[in-house]
PDB file of C-alpha atoms and ligand atoms in Angstrom:
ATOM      1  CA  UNK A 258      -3.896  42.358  30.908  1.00 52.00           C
ATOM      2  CA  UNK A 259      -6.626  42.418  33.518  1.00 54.00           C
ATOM      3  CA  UNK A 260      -8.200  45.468  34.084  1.00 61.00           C
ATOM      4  CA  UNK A 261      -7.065  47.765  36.856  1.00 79.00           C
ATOM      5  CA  UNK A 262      -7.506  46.370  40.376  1.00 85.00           C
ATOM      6  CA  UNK A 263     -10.798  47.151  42.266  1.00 90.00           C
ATOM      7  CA  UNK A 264     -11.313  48.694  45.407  1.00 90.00           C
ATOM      8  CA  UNK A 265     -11.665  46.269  48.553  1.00 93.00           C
ATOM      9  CA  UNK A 266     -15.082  45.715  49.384  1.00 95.00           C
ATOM     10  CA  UNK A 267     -15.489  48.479  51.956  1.00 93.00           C
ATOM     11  CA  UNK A 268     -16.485  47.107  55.722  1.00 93.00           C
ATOM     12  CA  UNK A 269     -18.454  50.572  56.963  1.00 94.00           C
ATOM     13  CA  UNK A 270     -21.947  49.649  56.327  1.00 92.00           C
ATOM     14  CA  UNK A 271     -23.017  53.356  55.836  1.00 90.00           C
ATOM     15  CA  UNK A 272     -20.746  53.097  52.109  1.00 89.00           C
ATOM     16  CA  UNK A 273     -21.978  54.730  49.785  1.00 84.00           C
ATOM     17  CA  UNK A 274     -20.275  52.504  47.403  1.00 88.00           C
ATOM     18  CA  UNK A 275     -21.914  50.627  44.827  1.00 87.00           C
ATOM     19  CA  UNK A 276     -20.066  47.453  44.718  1.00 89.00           C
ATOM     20  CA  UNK A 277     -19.045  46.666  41.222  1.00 84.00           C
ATOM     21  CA  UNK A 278     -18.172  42.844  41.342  1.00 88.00           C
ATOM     22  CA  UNK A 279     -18.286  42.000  37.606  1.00 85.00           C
ATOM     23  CA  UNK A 280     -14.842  43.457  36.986  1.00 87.00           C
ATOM     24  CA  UNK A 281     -13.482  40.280  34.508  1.00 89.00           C
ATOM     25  CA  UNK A 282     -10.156  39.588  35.811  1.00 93.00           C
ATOM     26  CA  UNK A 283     -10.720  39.430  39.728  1.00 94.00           C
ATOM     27  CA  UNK A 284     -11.811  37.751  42.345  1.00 95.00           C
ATOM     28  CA  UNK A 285     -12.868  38.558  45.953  1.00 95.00           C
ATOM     29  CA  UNK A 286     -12.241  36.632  49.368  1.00 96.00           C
ATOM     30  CA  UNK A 287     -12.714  38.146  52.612  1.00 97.00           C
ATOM     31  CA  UNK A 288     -13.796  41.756  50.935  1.00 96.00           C
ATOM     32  CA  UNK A 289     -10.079  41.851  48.971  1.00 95.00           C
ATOM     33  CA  UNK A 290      -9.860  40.841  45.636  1.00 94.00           C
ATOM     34  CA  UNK A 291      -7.224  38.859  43.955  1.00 95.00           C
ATOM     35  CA  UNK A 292      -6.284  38.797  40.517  1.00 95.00           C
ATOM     36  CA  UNK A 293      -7.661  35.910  38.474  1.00 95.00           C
ATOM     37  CA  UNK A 294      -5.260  34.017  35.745  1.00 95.00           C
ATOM     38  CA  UNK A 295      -7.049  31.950  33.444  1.00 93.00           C
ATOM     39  CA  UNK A 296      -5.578  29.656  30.452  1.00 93.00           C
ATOM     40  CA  UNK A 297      -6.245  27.073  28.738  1.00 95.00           C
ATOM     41  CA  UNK A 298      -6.154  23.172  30.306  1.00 93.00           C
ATOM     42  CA  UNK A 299      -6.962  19.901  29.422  1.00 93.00           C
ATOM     43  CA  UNK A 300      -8.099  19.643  33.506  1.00 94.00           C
ATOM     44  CA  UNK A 301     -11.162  21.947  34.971  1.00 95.00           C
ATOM     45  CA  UNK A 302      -9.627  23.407  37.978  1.00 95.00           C
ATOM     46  CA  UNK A 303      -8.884  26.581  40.185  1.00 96.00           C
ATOM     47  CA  UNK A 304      -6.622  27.414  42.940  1.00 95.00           C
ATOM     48  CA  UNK A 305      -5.181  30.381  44.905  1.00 93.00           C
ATOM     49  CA  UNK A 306      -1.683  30.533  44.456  1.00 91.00           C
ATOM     50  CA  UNK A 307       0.095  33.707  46.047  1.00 87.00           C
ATOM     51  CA  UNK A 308      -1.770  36.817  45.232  1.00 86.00           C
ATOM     52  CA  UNK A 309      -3.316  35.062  42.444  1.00 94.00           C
ATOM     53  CA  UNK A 310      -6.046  32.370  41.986  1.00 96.00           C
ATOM     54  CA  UNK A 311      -5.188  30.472  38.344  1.00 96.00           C
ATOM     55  CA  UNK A 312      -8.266  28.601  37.094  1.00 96.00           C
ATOM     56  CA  UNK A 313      -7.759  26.258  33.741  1.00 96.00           C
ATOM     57  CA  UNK A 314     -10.033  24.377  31.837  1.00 96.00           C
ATOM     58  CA  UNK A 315     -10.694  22.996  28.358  1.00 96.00           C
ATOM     59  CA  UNK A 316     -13.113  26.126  27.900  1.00 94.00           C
ATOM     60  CA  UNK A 317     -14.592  28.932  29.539  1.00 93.00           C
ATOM     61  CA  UNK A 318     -17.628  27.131  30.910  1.00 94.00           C
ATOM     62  CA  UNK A 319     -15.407  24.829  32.133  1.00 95.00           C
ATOM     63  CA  UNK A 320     -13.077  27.133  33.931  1.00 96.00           C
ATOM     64  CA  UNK A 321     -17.034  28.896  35.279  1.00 95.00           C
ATOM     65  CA  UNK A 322     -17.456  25.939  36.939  1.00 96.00           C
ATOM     66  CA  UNK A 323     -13.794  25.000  38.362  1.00 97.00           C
ATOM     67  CA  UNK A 324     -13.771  28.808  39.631  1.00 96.00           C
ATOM     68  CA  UNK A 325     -17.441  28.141  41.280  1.00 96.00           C
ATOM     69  CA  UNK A 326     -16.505  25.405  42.823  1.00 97.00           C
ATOM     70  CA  UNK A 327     -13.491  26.862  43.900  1.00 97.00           C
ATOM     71  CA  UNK A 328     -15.631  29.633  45.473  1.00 97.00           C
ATOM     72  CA  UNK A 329     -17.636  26.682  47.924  1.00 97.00           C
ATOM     73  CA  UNK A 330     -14.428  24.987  48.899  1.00 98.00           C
ATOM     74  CA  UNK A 331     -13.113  28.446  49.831  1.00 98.00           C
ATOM     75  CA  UNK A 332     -16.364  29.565  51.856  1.00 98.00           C
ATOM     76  CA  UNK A 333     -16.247  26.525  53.541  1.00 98.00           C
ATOM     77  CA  UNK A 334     -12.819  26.485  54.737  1.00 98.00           C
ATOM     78  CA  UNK A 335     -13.115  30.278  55.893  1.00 98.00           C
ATOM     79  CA  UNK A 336     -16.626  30.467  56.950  1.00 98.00           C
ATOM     80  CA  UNK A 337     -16.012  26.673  58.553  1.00 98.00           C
ATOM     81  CA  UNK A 338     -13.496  28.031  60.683  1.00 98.00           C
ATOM     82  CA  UNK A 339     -15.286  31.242  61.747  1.00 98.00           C
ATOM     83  CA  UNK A 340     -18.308  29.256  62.395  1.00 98.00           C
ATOM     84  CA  UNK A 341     -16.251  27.058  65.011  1.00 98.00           C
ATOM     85  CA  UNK A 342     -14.554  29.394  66.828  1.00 98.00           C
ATOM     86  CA  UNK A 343     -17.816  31.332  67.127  1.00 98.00           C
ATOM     87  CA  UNK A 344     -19.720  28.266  68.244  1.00 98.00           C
ATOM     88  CA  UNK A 345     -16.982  27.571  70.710  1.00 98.00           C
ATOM     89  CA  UNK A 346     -17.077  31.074  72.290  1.00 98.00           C
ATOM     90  CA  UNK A 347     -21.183  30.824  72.686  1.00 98.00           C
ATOM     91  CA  UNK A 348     -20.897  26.919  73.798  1.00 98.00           C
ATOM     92  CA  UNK A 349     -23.237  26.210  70.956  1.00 97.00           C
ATOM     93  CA  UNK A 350     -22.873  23.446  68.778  1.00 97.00           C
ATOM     94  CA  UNK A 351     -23.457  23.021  65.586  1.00 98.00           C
ATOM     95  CA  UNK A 352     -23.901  19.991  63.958  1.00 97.00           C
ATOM     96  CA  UNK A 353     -23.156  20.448  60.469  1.00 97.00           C
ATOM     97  CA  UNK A 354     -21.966  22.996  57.899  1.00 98.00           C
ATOM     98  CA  UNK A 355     -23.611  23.180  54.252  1.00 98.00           C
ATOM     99  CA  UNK A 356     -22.372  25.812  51.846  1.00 98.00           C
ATOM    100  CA  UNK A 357     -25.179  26.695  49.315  1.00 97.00           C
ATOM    101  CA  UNK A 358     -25.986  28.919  46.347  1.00 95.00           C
ATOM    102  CA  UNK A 359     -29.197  29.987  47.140  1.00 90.00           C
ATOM    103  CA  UNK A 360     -30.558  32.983  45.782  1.00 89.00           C
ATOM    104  CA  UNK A 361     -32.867  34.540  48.209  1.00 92.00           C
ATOM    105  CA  UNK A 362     -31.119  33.989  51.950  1.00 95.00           C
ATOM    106  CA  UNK A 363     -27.809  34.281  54.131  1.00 98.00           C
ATOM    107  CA  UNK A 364     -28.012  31.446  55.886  1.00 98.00           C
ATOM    108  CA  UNK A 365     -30.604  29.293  57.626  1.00 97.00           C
ATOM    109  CA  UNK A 366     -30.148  26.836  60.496  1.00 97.00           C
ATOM    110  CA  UNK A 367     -32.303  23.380  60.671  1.00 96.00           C
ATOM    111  CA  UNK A 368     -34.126  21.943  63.865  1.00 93.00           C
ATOM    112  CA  UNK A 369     -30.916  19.643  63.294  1.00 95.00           C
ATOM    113  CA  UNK A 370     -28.437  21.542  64.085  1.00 97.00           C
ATOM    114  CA  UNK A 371     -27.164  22.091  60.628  1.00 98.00           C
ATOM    115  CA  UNK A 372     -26.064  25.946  59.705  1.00 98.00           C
ATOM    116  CA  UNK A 373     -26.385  26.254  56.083  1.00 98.00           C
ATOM    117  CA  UNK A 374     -24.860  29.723  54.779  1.00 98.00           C
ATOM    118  CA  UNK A 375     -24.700  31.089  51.250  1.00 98.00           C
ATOM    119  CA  UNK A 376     -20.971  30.655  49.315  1.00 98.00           C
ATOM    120  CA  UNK A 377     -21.300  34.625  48.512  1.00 98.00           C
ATOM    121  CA  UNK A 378     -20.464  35.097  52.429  1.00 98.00           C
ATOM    122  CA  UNK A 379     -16.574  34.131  51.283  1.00 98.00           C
ATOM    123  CA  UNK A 380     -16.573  37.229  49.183  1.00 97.00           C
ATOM    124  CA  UNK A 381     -17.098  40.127  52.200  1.00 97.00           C
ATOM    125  CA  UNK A 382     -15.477  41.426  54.760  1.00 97.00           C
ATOM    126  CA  UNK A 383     -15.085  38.897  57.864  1.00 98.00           C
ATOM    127  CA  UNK A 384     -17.098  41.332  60.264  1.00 97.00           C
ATOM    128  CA  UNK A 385     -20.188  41.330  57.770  1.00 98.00           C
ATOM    129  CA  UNK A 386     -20.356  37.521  57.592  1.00 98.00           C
ATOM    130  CA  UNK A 387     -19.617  36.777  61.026  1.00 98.00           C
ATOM    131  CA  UNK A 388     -23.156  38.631  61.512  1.00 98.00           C
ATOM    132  CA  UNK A 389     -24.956  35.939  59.569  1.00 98.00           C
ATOM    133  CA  UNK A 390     -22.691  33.026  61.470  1.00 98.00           C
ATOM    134  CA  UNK A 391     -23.744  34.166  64.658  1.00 98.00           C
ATOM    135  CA  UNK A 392     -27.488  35.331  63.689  1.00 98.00           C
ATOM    136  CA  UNK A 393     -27.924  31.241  62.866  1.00 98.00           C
ATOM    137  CA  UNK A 394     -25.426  30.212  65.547  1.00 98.00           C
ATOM    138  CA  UNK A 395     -28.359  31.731  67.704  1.00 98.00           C
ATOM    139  CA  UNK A 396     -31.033  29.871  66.082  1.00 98.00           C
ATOM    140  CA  UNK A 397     -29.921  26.786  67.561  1.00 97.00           C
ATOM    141  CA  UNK A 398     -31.648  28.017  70.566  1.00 97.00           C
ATOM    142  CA  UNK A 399     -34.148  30.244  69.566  1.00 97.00           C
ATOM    143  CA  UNK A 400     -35.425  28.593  66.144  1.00 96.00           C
ATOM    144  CA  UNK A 401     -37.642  31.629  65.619  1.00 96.00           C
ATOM    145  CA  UNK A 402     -37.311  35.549  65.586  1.00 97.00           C
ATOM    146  CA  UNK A 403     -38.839  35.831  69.061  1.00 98.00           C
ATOM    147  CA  UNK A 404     -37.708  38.661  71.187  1.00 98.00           C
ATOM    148  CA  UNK A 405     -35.667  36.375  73.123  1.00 98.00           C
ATOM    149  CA  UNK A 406     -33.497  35.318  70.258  1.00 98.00           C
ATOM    150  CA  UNK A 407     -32.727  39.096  69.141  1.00 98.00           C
ATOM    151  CA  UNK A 408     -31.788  39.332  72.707  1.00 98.00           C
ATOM    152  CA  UNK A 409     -29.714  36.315  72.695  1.00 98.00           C
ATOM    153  CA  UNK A 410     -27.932  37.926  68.968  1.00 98.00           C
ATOM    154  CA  UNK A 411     -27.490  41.624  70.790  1.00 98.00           C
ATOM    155  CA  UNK A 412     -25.682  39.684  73.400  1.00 98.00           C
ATOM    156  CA  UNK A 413     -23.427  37.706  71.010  1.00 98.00           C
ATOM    157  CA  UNK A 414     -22.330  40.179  68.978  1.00 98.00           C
ATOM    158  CA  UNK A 415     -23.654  43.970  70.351  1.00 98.00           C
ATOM    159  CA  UNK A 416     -22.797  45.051  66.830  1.00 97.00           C
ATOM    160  CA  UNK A 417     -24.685  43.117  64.639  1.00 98.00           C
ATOM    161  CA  UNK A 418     -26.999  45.790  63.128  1.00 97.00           C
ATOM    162  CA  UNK A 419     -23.576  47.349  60.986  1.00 97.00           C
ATOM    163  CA  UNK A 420     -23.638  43.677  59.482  1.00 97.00           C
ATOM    164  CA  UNK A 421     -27.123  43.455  59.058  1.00 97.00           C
ATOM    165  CA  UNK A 422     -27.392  46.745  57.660  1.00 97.00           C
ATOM    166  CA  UNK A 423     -24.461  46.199  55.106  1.00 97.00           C
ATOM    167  CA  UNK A 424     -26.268  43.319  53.273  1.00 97.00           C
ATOM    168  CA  UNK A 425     -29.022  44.781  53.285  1.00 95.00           C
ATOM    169  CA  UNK A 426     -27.166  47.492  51.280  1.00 95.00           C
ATOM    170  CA  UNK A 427     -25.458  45.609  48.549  1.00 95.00           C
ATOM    171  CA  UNK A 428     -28.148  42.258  48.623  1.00 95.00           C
ATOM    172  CA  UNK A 429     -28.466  42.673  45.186  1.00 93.00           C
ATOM    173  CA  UNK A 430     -25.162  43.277  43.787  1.00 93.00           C
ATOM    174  CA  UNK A 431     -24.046  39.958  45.579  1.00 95.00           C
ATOM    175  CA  UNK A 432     -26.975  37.853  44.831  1.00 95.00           C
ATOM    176  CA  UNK A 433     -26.316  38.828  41.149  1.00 93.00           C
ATOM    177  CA  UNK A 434     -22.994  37.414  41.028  1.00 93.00           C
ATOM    178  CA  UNK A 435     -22.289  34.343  39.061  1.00 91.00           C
ATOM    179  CA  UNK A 436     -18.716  33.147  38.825  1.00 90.00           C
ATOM    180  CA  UNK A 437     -18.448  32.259  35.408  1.00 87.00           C
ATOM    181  CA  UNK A 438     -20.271  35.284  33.869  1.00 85.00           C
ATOM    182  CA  UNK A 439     -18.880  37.960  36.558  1.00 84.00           C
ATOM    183  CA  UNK A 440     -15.257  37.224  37.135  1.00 86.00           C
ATOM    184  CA  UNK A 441     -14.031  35.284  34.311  1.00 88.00           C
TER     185      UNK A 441
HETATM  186 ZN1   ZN B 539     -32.995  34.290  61.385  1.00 80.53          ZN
END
């Protein structure tokens, strides 16, 4: 049995809530987590189905990496598609999407065009990532953090401090968390 089911991530970024993601068992999209089934399979591979997300594998660093990988195709699905219709609204286009694991940042957007943003976004609640999707979105025209691009950001989304200012908040507990060690 998995153990009891964790709060949702909460979405007021004054929480005091510590957020404990390591609970084995579960697994969070969009701040709400999901119970994780795991067993035993000859093939590496994870998948939501219903409530659940079942992830199988020869072993557990096997399932680790189905599950992580299951986490990028996730984040760029849901992030993709909040990235577009963002983009769209501010008739600003971006040129490409790249989901990565890096340790240190939210997002980052090229002279390109391309709008990098960190898997991890998948995990909280929609209002808290759209921050970082429209913080880059602006970048596209304002590659720096010039006055005129925090204007540009305040105009985009007049609430963007409450996402700013939850990350801030729980940076590390997110940056910390490692599929295969913290959910499985
Ligand atoms: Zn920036």
């Amino acid at each position: 049995m998995p153990a009891a089911a964790p709060a949702p991530l909460p979405v007021d970024p004054a929480s005091d809530v510590v957020l404990e993601l390591g609970v084995p068992g579960w697994v969070y999209v969009a701040g709400a987590p999901y119970e994780l089934r795991a067993r035993r399979g000859e093939r590496a591979l994870a998948r939501a189905r219903g409530p659940f997300v079942e992830v199988s594998g020869p072993d557990r660093a096997e399932r680790g990496k189905a599950l992580a990988r299951w986490y990028r195709r996730t984040a760029r699905e849901l992030l993709g598609s909040a990235l577009a219709a963002d983009a769209e609204r501010l008739g600003l286009r971006p040129q490409r999407l790249a989901i990565r694991d890096q340790r240190t940042r939210w997002g980052s957007c090229s002279t390109r065009g391309t709008v990098s943003l960190n898997w991890r976004l998948v995990m909280v609640p929609p209002p808290v990532a759209r921050y970082v999707i429209v913080h880059e979105l602006c970048h596209l025209e304002h590659p720096n953090h010039s006055p005129a691009f925090w204007r540009a950001l305040a105009a985009a989304l007049p609430e963007w401090r409450d996402g700013h200012r939850w990350l801030r908040r729980h940076a590390l507990a997110l940056m910390s968390y490692r599929p295969a060690h913290s959910a499985l």
